[in-house]
Amino acid sequence: MTGLTQLSGKIAEYNAEKLGTEYFEVEWHAGARPTHTIWQGRVWSQQQLYDVCGLGTVIGLCGANCYHTYFPFVPGVSVRTYTDDWLDEQNWKESEPTEFRGKEYTLYEAKQRQRQMETAMRAQREKVQMLQDGDADPDDVMLAKCKYQGQLDEYARFSKQMGLKQERERIYIDGRWRVAPGRIDKKLNVVNTMKISVLRDAYKIKGMTSEAKHEIEAAINNLKKEYDIRLDLIEVAKMEVGDIFGAAPYLDDRGKLRFALVINEDIDYNVVKKKIQRRYDKGRFAGKSIEDYIAHEMAHIMTYQDCKNEAEFRTRQRIVERQFMQGISQYADKTGKGEESLAEAFVRYRNKEKIPIRAELLIRSYIERWKK
């Protein structure tokens, strides 16, 4: 990861030389380590990249586990992505601590705590698997599973309290169980199949009718007519409050990366369309229809579907995460994630709404390559 970031920096310096500028704009991302919030998102000269940002050091720009990179900036021609006022406001918001179980966390500390909890849950899942493979006492297996469930519940509570999106794909990517809790009723071999059917389990969703089910199927198939989407699974499962659909990566028995579309079983489908329209009118989300919301999830899948395994997925995810674009939607801005701003930009792109040129370039790079 660090090597990729450093390579991006060398390319940026080469491009700057060709453009005749010595200035660079450093990327911004939410939840950066405190020592990086001082210089992220701002414009610096090449010398200041070393003197201020610590380029070339382990703890500085492009150092160990640093997600930041930088791009050429031509004074008088280039327009800054982030203003000083906006950056100062974000730094102030992120420095405000939030309490959970008697302990206060800044945004950076909360995200670090999330990573720790995810690591602990992967270890517990491995323990359960080892107990099962070793024919351990059923009570021991049950206790291990209960501990894992407790960790998962605590993770959900912590994320909600901190205002962070749960990143359960970091937990489920081990492939030991399916991506989302709940029963997978049907594995769909639909990579090269045009027609897709939503599971009958969808009828347990409040307000789900045959017409609504067919609308979801039509939306998926419309997108598959436009793009080669490698969707392997459709499932109905519990998701976060407010979610309607989700895209979830998982590993099959051979360790190959697969993708599922998840439908939230806890939504009320009677009010889904009104909720979608209300969110769009308020600028919270880019989508204004069921098909738009599914397009958002398919954008996630297409971004990663050529990755063959977990390692390739992780590398791509880190690269995409750094491509965050401010102003695509309030939802994307809140997450600060490149993959969310890209998916939201794709929705606006399909609807012929105005998006930044940079967003179009990223869409062409990651998504439009799958267009039929």
Coordinates of C-alpha atoms in Angstrom, one line a residue:
M1 CA 0.0 0.0 0.0
T2 CA 2.7 2.5 1.0
G3 CA 4.6 1.6 -2.2
L4 CA 1.5 2.4 -4.4
T5 CA 1.1 5.7 -2.6
Q6 CA 4.7 6.6 -3.2
L7 CA 4.5 5.6 -6.8
S8 CA 1.5 7.9 -7.2
G9 CA 3.6 10.7 -5.7
K10 CA 6.4 10.2 -8.2
I11 CA 3.9 10.3 -11.1
A12 CA 2.4 13.6 -9.7
E13 CA 5.9 15.1 -9.5
Y14 CA 6.6 14.1 -13.1
N15 CA 3.3 15.6 -14.3
A16 CA 4.0 18.8 -12.3
E17 CA 7.4 19.1 -14.1
K18 CA 5.6 18.8 -17.4
L19 CA 3.1 21.5 -16.4
G20 CA 5.8 23.8 -15.1
T21 CA 4.6 24.1 -11.6
E22 CA 6.2 23.4 -8.2
Y23 CA 2.9 23.4 -6.3
F24 CA 0.8 20.4 -5.2
E25 CA -2.6 19.9 -3.7
V26 CA -2.7 17.2 -1.0
E27 CA -5.8 15.0 -0.8
W28 CA -8.1 15.1 2.2
H29 CA -9.9 12.2 3.9
A30 CA -12.1 12.0 7.0
G31 CA -10.6 10.6 10.2
A32 CA -6.9 11.3 9.3
R33 CA -4.4 10.9 12.0
P34 CA -4.1 14.2 14.0
T35 CA -0.6 15.0 12.7
H36 CA -1.9 14.8 9.1
T37 CA -4.9 17.0 9.6
I38 CA -2.7 20.1 9.7
W39 CA -1.6 19.8 6.1
Q40 CA -4.1 17.5 4.3
G41 CA -6.4 19.2 1.7
R42 CA -4.1 22.2 1.3
V43 CA -1.7 23.4 -1.4
W44 CA 2.1 23.3 -0.8
S45 CA 5.2 23.9 -2.7
Q46 CA 7.4 20.8 -3.5
Q47 CA 9.9 21.9 -0.7
Q48 CA 7.0 22.3 1.8
L49 CA 5.9 18.7 1.0
Y50 CA 9.1 17.7 2.8
D51 CA 9.4 20.5 5.4
V52 CA 5.7 20.7 6.4
C53 CA 4.1 17.4 5.3
G54 CA 7.0 15.1 6.2
L55 CA 7.3 13.5 2.7
G56 CA 10.0 10.9 2.8
T57 CA 9.6 10.1 6.5
V58 CA 7.8 7.1 8.0
I59 CA 5.2 9.1 9.8
G60 CA 4.7 11.8 7.1
L61 CA 3.0 12.1 3.7
C62 CA 3.1 8.8 1.8
G63 CA 4.7 7.2 4.8
A64 CA 3.6 4.0 6.6
N65 CA -0.2 3.4 6.3
C66 CA -0.8 7.0 4.9
Y67 CA -3.7 7.1 2.5
H68 CA -2.8 10.7 1.2
T69 CA -1.4 11.4 -2.1
Y70 CA -0.9 14.7 -4.0
F71 CA -1.5 16.2 -7.4
P72 CA 0.0 19.1 -9.4
F73 CA -1.5 22.5 -8.8
V74 CA -1.1 25.4 -11.2
P75 CA -1.6 28.8 -9.3
G76 CA -4.1 31.0 -11.2
V77 CA -5.4 28.1 -13.2
S78 CA -6.2 25.2 -10.9
V79 CA -9.1 25.5 -8.5
R80 CA -8.7 24.0 -5.0
T81 CA -10.9 21.1 -4.1
Y82 CA -11.3 22.2 -0.5
T83 CA -11.3 25.7 1.0
D84 CA -9.4 26.7 4.1
D85 CA -12.7 27.5 5.9
W86 CA -14.1 24.1 5.0
L87 CA -11.0 22.3 6.2
D88 CA -10.9 24.2 9.4
E89 CA -14.5 23.4 10.1
Q90 CA -13.9 19.6 9.4
N91 CA -10.9 19.6 11.7
W92 CA -13.0 21.2 14.4
K93 CA -15.8 18.7 14.0
E94 CA -13.4 15.8 14.0
S95 CA -11.6 17.0 17.2
E96 CA -14.9 17.1 19.1
P97 CA -15.0 13.9 21.2
T98 CA -18.0 11.6 21.5
E99 CA -18.5 9.5 24.6
F100 CA -19.2 5.8 24.6
R101 CA -19.3 3.7 27.8
G102 CA -17.5 6.4 29.8
K103 CA -14.7 7.0 27.3
E104 CA -14.4 9.8 24.8
Y105 CA -13.3 9.3 21.2
T106 CA -12.3 11.8 18.5
L107 CA -13.2 10.7 14.9
Y108 CA -9.7 9.4 14.3
E109 CA -9.7 7.5 17.6
A110 CA -13.2 6.1 16.9
K111 CA -12.1 4.8 13.5
Q112 CA -9.0 3.2 15.0
R113 CA -11.3 1.6 17.6
Q114 CA -13.5 0.2 14.8
R115 CA -10.5 -1.4 13.2
Q116 CA -9.5 -3.0 16.5
M117 CA -13.0 -4.4 17.0
E118 CA -13.1 -5.8 13.4
T119 CA -9.7 -7.5 14.0
A120 CA -11.0 -9.0 17.2
M121 CA -14.1 -10.3 15.5
R122 CA -12.2 -11.9 12.7
A123 CA -10.0 -13.7 15.3
Q124 CA -13.2 -14.9 17.1
R125 CA -14.7 -16.1 13.9
E126 CA -11.5 -18.1 13.3
K127 CA -11.7 -19.6 16.8
V128 CA -15.3 -20.7 16.1
Q129 CA -14.2 -22.3 12.8
M130 CA -11.3 -24.1 14.5
L131 CA -13.6 -25.4 17.2
Q132 CA -16.1 -26.7 14.6
D133 CA -13.3 -28.3 12.5
G134 CA -11.9 -29.9 15.6
D135 CA -15.3 -31.4 16.7
A136 CA -15.2 -29.5 19.9
D137 CA -17.9 -29.8 22.5
P138 CA -21.1 -28.2 21.1
D139 CA -21.4 -26.1 24.3
D140 CA -17.9 -24.6 23.6
V141 CA -18.8 -23.9 20.1
M142 CA -22.0 -22.2 21.2
L143 CA -20.2 -20.1 23.8
A144 CA -17.7 -19.0 21.1
K145 CA -20.5 -18.0 18.8
C146 CA -22.3 -16.1 21.6
K147 CA -19.1 -14.2 22.3
Y148 CA -18.8 -13.3 18.6
Q149 CA -22.4 -12.1 18.5
G150 CA -21.8 -10.0 21.5
Q151 CA -18.8 -8.4 19.8
L152 CA -20.9 -7.8 16.7
D153 CA -23.6 -6.1 18.7
E154 CA -21.1 -3.9 20.5
Y155 CA -19.6 -2.9 17.2
A156 CA -23.0 -1.9 15.9
R157 CA -23.7 0.2 19.1
F158 CA -20.3 1.8 19.0
S159 CA -20.6 2.7 15.3
K160 CA -24.0 4.2 15.8
Q161 CA -22.9 6.3 18.8
M162 CA -19.9 7.6 16.9
G163 CA -21.9 8.4 13.8
L164 CA -19.7 6.0 11.7
K165 CA -20.9 3.6 9.0
Q166 CA -20.3 0.0 9.9
E167 CA -17.7 -1.6 7.6
R168 CA -18.8 -5.2 8.1
E169 CA -17.1 -6.2 4.8
R170 CA -13.9 -5.9 6.8
I171 CA -15.2 -8.6 9.0
Y172 CA -16.9 -10.9 6.5
I173 CA -14.2 -10.8 3.9
D174 CA -12.6 -13.8 5.6
G175 CA -15.3 -15.9 3.8
R176 CA -16.0 -18.1 6.8
W177 CA -19.6 -17.1 6.8
R178 CA -21.8 -15.1 4.5
V179 CA -21.4 -11.4 4.4
A180 CA -24.5 -10.4 6.2
P181 CA -26.3 -12.2 9.1
G182 CA -29.2 -14.3 8.0
R183 CA -29.8 -17.3 5.8
I184 CA -28.6 -17.4 2.2
D185 CA -31.5 -19.1 0.5
K186 CA -30.2 -19.4 -3.1
K187 CA -26.9 -19.0 -4.8
L188 CA -27.4 -17.5 -8.2
N189 CA -25.1 -18.3 -11.1
V190 CA -26.0 -15.1 -12.9
V191 CA -22.6 -13.8 -14.0
N192 CA -23.5 -14.5 -17.7
T193 CA -27.3 -14.7 -17.2
M194 CA -29.6 -11.8 -18.2
K195 CA -32.7 -12.5 -16.1
I196 CA -32.4 -12.4 -12.3
S197 CA -35.1 -13.3 -9.8
V198 CA -35.3 -11.9 -6.3
L199 CA -35.7 -14.5 -3.6
R200 CA -39.2 -15.3 -2.4
D201 CA -37.9 -14.4 1.1
A202 CA -38.4 -10.8 0.0
Y203 CA -42.1 -11.2 0.8
K204 CA -41.3 -11.2 4.5
I205 CA -40.3 -7.5 4.1
K206 CA -43.1 -5.2 5.3
G207 CA -45.0 -3.8 2.3
M208 CA -43.2 -6.0 -0.3
T209 CA -45.6 -7.0 -3.1
S210 CA -45.1 -8.9 -6.3
E211 CA -45.1 -5.6 -8.2
A212 CA -42.4 -4.2 -5.9
K213 CA -40.4 -7.4 -6.3
H214 CA -40.7 -7.3 -10.1
E215 CA -39.6 -3.6 -10.0
I216 CA -36.4 -4.6 -8.2
E217 CA -35.8 -7.4 -10.7
A218 CA -36.4 -5.1 -13.6
A219 CA -34.0 -2.5 -12.2
I220 CA -31.2 -5.1 -11.9
N221 CA -31.8 -6.6 -15.3
N222 CA -31.9 -3.1 -16.9
L223 CA -28.5 -2.4 -15.5
K224 CA -27.2 -5.8 -16.6
K225 CA -28.4 -5.0 -20.2
E226 CA -26.1 -1.9 -20.0
Y227 CA -23.1 -3.4 -18.1
D228 CA -21.4 -6.7 -17.6
I229 CA -22.2 -6.9 -13.9
R230 CA -20.8 -10.0 -12.1
L231 CA -23.5 -10.4 -9.5
D232 CA -23.3 -13.8 -7.7
L233 CA -25.9 -13.7 -5.0
I234 CA -29.1 -11.9 -3.9
E235 CA -30.1 -12.2 -0.3
V236 CA -32.5 -10.7 2.2
A237 CA -30.9 -9.8 5.5
K238 CA -30.8 -7.4 8.4
M239 CA -28.9 -4.2 7.6
E240 CA -28.3 -0.8 9.3
V241 CA -31.4 1.4 10.0
G242 CA -32.2 3.4 6.9
D243 CA -30.4 1.2 4.4
I244 CA -32.5 -0.2 1.5
F245 CA -29.9 -2.1 -0.5
G246 CA -26.3 -3.0 0.0
A247 CA -23.5 -4.5 -2.1
A248 CA -21.4 -7.1 -0.2
P249 CA -18.2 -8.9 -1.1
Y250 CA -17.5 -12.4 0.1
L251 CA -15.1 -15.2 -0.5
D252 CA -16.3 -18.6 -1.8
D253 CA -15.0 -21.9 -0.7
R254 CA -12.0 -21.6 -3.0
G255 CA -11.1 -18.1 -1.8
K256 CA -12.4 -16.4 -4.9
L257 CA -14.0 -13.0 -4.5
R258 CA -17.8 -12.9 -5.1
F259 CA -20.4 -10.2 -4.8
A260 CA -23.9 -10.2 -3.3
L261 CA -26.8 -7.7 -3.5
V262 CA -28.5 -7.4 -0.1
I263 CA -32.1 -6.3 0.5
N264 CA -32.7 -4.9 4.0
E265 CA -35.4 -7.1 5.6
D266 CA -36.2 -4.4 8.2
I267 CA -37.4 -1.6 5.8
D268 CA -41.0 -0.7 5.2
Y269 CA -41.5 -1.0 1.5
N270 CA -44.7 1.0 1.7
V271 CA -42.8 4.2 2.3
V272 CA -39.5 3.4 0.4
K273 CA -40.3 5.5 -2.7
K274 CA -41.4 8.5 -0.6
K275 CA -38.2 8.2 1.5
I276 CA -36.0 8.0 -1.6
Q277 CA -37.7 11.1 -3.1
R278 CA -37.4 13.0 0.2
R279 CA -33.7 12.2 0.5
Y280 CA -33.1 13.4 -3.1
D281 CA -35.0 16.6 -2.7
K282 CA -32.9 17.4 0.4
G283 CA -29.6 16.6 -1.4
R284 CA -28.8 13.8 0.9
F285 CA -28.6 11.1 -1.8
A286 CA -28.0 11.2 -5.5
G287 CA -30.7 8.6 -6.3
K288 CA -34.3 9.4 -6.8
S289 CA -35.7 5.9 -7.8
I290 CA -35.3 2.2 -6.9
E291 CA -33.2 1.8 -10.0
D292 CA -30.9 4.6 -8.9
Y293 CA -30.3 3.0 -5.6
I294 CA -29.5 -0.4 -7.2
A295 CA -27.2 1.4 -9.7
H296 CA -25.3 2.8 -6.7
E297 CA -24.7 -0.7 -5.4
M298 CA -23.9 -2.1 -8.8
A299 CA -21.3 0.7 -9.1
H300 CA -19.6 -0.7 -6.0
I301 CA -19.6 -4.2 -7.5
M302 CA -18.2 -3.1 -10.9
T303 CA -15.5 -1.1 -9.2
Y304 CA -14.0 -4.3 -7.7
Q305 CA -15.4 -7.2 -9.7
D306 CA -12.1 -7.8 -11.6
C307 CA -10.3 -8.4 -8.2
K308 CA -9.7 -12.1 -7.9
N309 CA -9.0 -12.4 -4.1
E310 CA -9.0 -10.5 -0.8
A311 CA -5.6 -9.1 -1.3
E312 CA -6.5 -7.5 -4.6
F313 CA -9.8 -6.3 -3.2
R314 CA -8.0 -4.6 -0.3
T315 CA -5.4 -2.9 -2.5
R316 CA -8.1 -1.6 -4.9
Q317 CA -10.3 -0.4 -1.9
R318 CA -7.4 1.6 -0.5
I319 CA -6.8 3.2 -3.8
V320 CA -10.4 4.1 -4.4
E321 CA -10.9 5.3 -0.9
R322 CA -8.4 8.0 -1.6
Q323 CA -10.4 9.3 -4.6
F324 CA -13.0 11.0 -2.4
M325 CA -14.8 13.9 -4.1
Q326 CA -16.6 16.5 -2.0
G327 CA -20.1 17.7 -3.0
I328 CA -21.5 14.7 -4.8
S329 CA -24.1 14.1 -2.1
Q330 CA -24.4 14.7 1.6
Y331 CA -24.3 11.0 2.2
A332 CA -20.9 10.6 0.4
D333 CA -19.6 13.7 2.2
K334 CA -20.5 12.3 5.6
T335 CA -18.6 9.0 4.9
G336 CA -15.6 10.7 3.4
K337 CA -15.1 7.6 1.3
G338 CA -14.0 7.6 -2.3
E339 CA -16.1 4.5 -3.1
E340 CA -19.2 6.2 -1.9
S341 CA -18.6 9.5 -3.8
L342 CA -17.8 7.4 -6.9
A343 CA -21.1 5.4 -6.6
E344 CA -23.1 8.5 -6.0
A345 CA -21.4 10.2 -8.9
F346 CA -22.3 7.2 -11.1
V347 CA -26.0 7.6 -10.3
R348 CA -25.9 11.3 -11.3
Y349 CA -23.9 10.4 -14.4
R350 CA -26.6 7.9 -15.5
N351 CA -29.3 10.6 -14.9
K352 CA -27.3 13.1 -16.9
E353 CA -26.8 15.4 -14.0
K354 CA -23.8 17.6 -13.8
I355 CA -20.8 16.1 -12.0
P356 CA -17.1 17.2 -11.7
I357 CA -14.8 16.2 -14.6
R358 CA -12.7 14.3 -12.2
A359 CA -15.8 12.2 -11.3
E360 CA -16.4 11.4 -15.0
L361 CA -12.8 10.3 -15.4
L362 CA -13.1 8.0 -12.4
I363 CA -16.4 6.5 -13.6
R364 CA -14.8 5.8 -17.0
S365 CA -11.8 4.2 -15.3
Y366 CA -13.6 2.0 -12.9
I367 CA -17.2 1.5 -14.2
E368 CA -17.7 2.4 -17.8
R369 CA -15.1 -0.2 -18.8
W370 CA -17.8 -2.8 -18.1
K371 CA -20.3 -1.2 -20.5
K372 CA -21.6 -3.6 -23.1

